[in-house]
Coordinates of C-alpha atoms in Angstrom, one line a residue:
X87 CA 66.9 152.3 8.6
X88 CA 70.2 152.0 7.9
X89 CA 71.3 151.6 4.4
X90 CA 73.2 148.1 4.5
X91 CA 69.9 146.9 5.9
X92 CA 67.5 149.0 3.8
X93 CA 69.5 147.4 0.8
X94 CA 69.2 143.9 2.4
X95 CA 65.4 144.6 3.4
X96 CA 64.9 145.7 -0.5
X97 CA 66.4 142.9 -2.0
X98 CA 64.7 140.1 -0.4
X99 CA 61.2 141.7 -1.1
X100 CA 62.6 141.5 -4.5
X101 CA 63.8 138.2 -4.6
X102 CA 60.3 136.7 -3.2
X103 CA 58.8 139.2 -5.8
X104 CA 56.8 138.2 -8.6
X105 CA 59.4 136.5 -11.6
X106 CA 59.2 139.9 -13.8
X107 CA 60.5 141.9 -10.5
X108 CA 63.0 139.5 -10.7
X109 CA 63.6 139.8 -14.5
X110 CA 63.8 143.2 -13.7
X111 CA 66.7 144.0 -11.0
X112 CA 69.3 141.9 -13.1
X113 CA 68.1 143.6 -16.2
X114 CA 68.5 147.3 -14.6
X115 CA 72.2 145.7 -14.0
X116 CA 72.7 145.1 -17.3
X117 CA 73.4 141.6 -16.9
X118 CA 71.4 139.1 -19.1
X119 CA 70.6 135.6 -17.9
X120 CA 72.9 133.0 -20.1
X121 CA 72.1 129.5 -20.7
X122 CA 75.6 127.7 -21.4
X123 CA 74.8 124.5 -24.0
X124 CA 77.7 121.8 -24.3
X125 CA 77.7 121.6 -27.9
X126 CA 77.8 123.1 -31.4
X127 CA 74.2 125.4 -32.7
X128 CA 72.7 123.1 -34.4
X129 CA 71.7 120.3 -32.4
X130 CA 69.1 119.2 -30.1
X131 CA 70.2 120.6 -27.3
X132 CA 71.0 123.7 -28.7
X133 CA 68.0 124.6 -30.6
X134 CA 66.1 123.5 -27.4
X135 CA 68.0 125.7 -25.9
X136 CA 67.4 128.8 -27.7
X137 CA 63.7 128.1 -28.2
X138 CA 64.1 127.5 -24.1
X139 CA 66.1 130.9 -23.6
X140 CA 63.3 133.0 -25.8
X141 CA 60.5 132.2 -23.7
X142 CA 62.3 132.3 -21.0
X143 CA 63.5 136.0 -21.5
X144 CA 59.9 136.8 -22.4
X145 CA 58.7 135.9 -19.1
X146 CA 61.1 136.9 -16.9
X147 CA 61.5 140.2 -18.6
X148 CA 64.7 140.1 -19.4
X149 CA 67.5 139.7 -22.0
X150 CA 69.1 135.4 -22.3
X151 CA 71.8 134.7 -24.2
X152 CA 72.6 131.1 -25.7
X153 CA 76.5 130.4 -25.2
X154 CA 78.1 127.5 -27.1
X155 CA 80.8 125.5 -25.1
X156 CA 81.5 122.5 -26.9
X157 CA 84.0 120.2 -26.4
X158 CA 84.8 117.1 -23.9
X159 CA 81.6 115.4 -24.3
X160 CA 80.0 118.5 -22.7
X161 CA 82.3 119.0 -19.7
X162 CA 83.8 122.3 -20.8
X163 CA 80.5 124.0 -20.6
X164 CA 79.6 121.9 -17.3
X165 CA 82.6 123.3 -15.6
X166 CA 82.3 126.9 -16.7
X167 CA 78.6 126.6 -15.4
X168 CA 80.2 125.0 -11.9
X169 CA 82.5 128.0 -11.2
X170 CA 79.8 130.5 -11.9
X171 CA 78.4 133.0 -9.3
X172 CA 75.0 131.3 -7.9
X173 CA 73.0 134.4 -8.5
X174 CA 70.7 132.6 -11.4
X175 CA 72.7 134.8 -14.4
X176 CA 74.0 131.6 -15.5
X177 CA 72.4 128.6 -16.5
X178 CA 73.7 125.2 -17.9
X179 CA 71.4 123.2 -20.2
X180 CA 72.6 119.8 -19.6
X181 CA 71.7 116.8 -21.4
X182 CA 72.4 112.8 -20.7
X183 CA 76.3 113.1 -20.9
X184 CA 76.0 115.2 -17.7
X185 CA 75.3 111.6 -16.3
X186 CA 77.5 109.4 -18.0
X187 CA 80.7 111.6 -18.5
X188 CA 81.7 110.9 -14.3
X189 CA 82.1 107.2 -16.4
X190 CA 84.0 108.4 -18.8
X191 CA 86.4 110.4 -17.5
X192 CA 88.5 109.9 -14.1
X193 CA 88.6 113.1 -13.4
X194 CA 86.1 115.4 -13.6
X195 CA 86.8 119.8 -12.9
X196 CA 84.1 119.5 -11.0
X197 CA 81.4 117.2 -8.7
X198 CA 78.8 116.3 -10.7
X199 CA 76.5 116.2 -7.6
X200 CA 77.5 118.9 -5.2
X201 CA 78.6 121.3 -8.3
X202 CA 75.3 122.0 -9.1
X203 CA 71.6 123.3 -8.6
X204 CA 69.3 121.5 -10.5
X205 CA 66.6 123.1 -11.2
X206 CA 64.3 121.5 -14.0
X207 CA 64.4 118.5 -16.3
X208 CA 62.8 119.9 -19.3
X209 CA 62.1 117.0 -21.6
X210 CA 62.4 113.5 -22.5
X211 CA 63.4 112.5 -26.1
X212 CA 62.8 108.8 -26.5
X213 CA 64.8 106.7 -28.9
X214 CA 63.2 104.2 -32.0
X215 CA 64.4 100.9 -32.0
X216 CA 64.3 100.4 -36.2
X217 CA 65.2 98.0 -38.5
X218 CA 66.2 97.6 -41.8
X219 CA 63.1 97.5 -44.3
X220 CA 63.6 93.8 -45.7
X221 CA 64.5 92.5 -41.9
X222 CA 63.1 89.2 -41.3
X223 CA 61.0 89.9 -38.2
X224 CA 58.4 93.3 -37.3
X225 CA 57.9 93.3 -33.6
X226 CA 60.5 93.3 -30.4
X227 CA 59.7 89.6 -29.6
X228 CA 60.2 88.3 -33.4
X229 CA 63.4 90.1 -32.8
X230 CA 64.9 88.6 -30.1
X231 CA 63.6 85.4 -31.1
X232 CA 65.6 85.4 -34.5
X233 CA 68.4 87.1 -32.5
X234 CA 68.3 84.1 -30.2
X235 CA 68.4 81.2 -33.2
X236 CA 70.9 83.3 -34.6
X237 CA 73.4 84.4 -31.9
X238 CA 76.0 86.8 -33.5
X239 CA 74.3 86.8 -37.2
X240 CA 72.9 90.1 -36.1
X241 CA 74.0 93.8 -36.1
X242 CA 73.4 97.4 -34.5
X243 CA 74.6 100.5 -35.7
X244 CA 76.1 102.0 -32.3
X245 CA 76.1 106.3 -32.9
X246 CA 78.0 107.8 -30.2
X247 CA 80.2 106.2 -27.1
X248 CA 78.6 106.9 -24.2
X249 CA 75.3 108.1 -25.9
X250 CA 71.7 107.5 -25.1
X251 CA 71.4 105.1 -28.2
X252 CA 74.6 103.4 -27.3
X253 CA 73.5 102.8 -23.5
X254 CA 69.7 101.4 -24.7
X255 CA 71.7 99.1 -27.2
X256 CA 74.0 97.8 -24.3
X257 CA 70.8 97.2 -21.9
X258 CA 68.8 95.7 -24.7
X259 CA 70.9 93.2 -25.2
X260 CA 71.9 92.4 -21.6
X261 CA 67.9 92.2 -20.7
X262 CA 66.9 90.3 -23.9
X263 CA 70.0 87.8 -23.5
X264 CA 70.7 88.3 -26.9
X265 CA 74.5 88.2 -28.8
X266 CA 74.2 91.3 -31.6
X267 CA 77.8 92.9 -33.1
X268 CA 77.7 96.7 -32.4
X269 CA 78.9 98.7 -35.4
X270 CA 80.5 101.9 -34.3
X271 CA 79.3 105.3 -35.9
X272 CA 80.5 108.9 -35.4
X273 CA 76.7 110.1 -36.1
X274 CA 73.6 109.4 -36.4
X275 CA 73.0 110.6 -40.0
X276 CA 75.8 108.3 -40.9
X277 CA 74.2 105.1 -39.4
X278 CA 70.7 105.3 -40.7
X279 CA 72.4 105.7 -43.9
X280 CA 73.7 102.4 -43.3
X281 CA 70.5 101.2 -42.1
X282 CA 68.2 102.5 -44.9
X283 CA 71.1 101.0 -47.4
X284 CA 70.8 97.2 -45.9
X285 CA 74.7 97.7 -44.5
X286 CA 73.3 97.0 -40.4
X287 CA 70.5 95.5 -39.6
X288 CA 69.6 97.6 -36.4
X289 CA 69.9 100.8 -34.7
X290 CA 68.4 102.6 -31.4
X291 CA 67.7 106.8 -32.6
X292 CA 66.4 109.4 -31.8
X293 CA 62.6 109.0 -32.4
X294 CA 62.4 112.9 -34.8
X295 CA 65.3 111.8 -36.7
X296 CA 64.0 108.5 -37.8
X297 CA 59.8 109.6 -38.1
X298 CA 59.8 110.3 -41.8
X299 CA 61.5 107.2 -42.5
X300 CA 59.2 105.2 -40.6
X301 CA 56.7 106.7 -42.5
X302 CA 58.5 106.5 -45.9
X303 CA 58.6 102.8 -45.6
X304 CA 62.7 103.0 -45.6
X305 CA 63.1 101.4 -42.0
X306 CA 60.9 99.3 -40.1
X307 CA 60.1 100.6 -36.6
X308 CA 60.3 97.9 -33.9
X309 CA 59.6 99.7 -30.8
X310 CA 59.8 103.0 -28.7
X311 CA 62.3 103.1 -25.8
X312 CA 59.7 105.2 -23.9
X313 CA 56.8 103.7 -21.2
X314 CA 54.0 104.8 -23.4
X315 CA 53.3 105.0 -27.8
X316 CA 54.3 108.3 -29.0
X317 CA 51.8 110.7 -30.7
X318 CA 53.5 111.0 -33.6
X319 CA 53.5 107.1 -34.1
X320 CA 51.2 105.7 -32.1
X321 CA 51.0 102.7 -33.6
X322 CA 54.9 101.7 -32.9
X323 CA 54.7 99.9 -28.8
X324 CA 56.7 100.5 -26.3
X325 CA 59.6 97.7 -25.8
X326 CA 59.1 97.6 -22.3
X327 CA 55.9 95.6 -23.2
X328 CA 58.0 92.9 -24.3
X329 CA 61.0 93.7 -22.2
X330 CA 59.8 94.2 -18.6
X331 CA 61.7 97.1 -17.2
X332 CA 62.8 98.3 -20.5
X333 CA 63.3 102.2 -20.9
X334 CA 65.6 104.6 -22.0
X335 CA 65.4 108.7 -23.6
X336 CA 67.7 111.4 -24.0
X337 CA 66.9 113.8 -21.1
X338 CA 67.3 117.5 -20.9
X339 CA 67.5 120.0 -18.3
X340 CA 68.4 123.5 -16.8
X341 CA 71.0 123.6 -13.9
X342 CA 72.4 126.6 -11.7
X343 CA 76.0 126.7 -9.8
X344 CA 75.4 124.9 -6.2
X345 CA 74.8 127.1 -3.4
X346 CA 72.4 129.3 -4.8
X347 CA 69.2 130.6 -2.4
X348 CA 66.0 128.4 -2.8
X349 CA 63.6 130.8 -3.0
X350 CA 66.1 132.3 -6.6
X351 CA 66.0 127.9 -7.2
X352 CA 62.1 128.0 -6.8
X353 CA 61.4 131.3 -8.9
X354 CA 63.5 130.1 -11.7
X355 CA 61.5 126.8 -11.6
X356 CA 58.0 128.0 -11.7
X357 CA 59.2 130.5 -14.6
X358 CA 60.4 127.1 -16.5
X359 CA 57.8 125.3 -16.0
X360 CA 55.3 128.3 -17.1
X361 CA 57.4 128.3 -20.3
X362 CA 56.4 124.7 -21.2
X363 CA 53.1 125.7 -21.5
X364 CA 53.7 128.5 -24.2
X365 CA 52.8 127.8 -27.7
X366 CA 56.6 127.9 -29.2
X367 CA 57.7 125.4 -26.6
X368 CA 54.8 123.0 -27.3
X369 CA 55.5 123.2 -31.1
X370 CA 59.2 122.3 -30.2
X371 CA 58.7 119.9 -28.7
X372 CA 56.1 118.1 -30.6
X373 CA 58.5 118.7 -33.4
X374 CA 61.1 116.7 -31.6
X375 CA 58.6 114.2 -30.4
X376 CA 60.1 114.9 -27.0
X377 CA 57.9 114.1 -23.5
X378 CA 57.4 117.7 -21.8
X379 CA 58.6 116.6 -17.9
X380 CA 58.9 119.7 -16.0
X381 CA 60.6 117.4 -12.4
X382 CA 60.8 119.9 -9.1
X383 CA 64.1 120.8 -8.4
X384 CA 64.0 117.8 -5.5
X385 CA 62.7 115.3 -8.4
X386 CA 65.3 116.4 -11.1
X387 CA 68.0 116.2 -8.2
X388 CA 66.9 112.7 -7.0
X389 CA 66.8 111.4 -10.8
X390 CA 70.7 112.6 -11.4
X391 CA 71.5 110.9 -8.6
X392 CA 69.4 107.5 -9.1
X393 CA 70.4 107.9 -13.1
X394 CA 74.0 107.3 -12.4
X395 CA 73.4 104.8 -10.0
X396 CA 71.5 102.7 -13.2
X397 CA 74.1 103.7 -15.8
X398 CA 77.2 102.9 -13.4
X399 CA 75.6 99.4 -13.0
X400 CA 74.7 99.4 -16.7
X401 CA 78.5 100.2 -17.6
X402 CA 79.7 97.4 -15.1
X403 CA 77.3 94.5 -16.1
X404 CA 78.3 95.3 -19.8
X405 CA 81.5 95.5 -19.4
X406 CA 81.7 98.9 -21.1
X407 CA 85.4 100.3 -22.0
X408 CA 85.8 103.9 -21.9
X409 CA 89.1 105.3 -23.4
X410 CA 89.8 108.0 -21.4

């Protein structure tokens, strides 16, 4: 056999291979697989991330590396990810910006559909709608029944343009047909301050930062943004039980360059989704009260695609102003 076609003949044997044969040609290159996060170590995303990358390394066989791109509301790391060589070395863990940034900017280095291979969402994060402690009202329809008598009297903490908790605060209002001043906030940490001090009266978070709080008596939890109760509070409801249609989580996932061969896009998957069965991944998870999701790469494709359909409209019908 000649050698250009031995070498052809051996590598797609390998790349059909089980996942640790896989592991195992790019580690005998020398080249570890790295996961390319938009944002500062730290964060959600980030510590997901390397959690993610350990496991992940583990079962493939092989060395992953956790690189920090932050900057331009994530962009800088979605671009470097877009130009990348589609041989599954490197990875972008992308998180709800990915979906709202083609909003926020008019140009984007890249297409934020044909850029890309997705390959898995990995989790849901739903957000807490709470209040502050001595609020005169305890569930969702109270709420928007006192919002209602009092158009404008009310307040939300708004963390983030263009964030998950911003975006649910928006399409709260617009489905409850409610009037409710948004105070802007750089951070989250910052606005539950606020909240826990009496200074706002309401604010959409994510469900792990505000838990102990909830618990501690210092906020009053109205409702979860996700379909179902939570574990860890399953006593809070879901909004949508009192807001038809009502949902709305932080959602993270891995992506490849586009172009890359489907049966590398299927391997990759079925490793990821192997790793949200391990023991470390579950504890992170559950420490984040995040939803483990685990979408095909058709499903997480389709959801990009149908989730910046909904925000676009969201953006439109609210009348959201981007400065960029």
């Amino acid at each position: 056999m000649p050698r250009p076609v031995q070498r052809r003949f051996i590598l797609d044997a390998l790349m059909a291979a089980p996942l640790l044969t896989l592991g195992g040609l790019a580690q005998a290159q020398g080249r570890p697989m790295t996961i390319v996060v938009g944002s500062t170590a730290g964060g959600s995303t980030d510590t997901l991330a390397r959690v993610l990358g350990k496991v992940l390394g583990e079962q493939l066989g092989r060395s992953v590396v956790i690189d920090n791109k932050p900057g331009a509301n994530g962009t800088i790391a979605d671009g470097l990810v877009a130009r990348a060589a589609p041989d599954g070395n490197t990875l972008l863990m992308a998180a709800m910006a990915f979906t709202v940034n083609p909003l926020i900017y008019k140009k984007l280095p890249y297409d934020p559909l044909d850029s890309f291979t997705p390959l898995t969402m990995v989790a849901r994060l739903p957000n807490l709608l709470v209040a502050r402690k001595d609020a005169p009202f305890n569930t969702a329809a109270e709420l928007i029944a006192y919002a209602k008598a009092h158009p404008g009297k009310l307040n939300f903490a708004v963390a983030g343009l263009g964030s998950s908790i911003h975006l649910a605060t928006e399409d709260f209002k617009l489905r409850t047909g409610t009037t409710m001043l948004a105070v802007p906030y750089k951070g989250t940490s910052a606005a539950l301050t606020d909240l826990m001090a009496g200074a706002v009266d309401l604010l959409f978070v994510g469900s792990a930062s505000a838990m102990s709080h909830v618990q501690a008596g210092s906020v009053k939890a109205i409702g979860v943004t996700s379909k179902a109760p939570i574990a860890q509070l399953p006593n809070v409801p879901p909004l949508s039980a009192t807001v038809p249609g009502f949902e709305s989580s932080a959602w993270f996932g891995l992506m490849g360059p586009s172009k890359m061969d489907p049966r590398l896009t299927e391997t990759l998957y079925q490793a990821i989704k192997a790793c949200l069965s391990h023991p470390d991944m579950v504890a992170k998870l559950d420490a984040e009260a995040a939803i483990r999701v685990s979408y095909t790469p058709a499903e997480f494709s389709q959801f990009i695609r149908d989730e910046m359909t909904r925000l676009r409209d969201l953006v439109t019908r609210a009348n959201i102003k981007f400065e960029s």
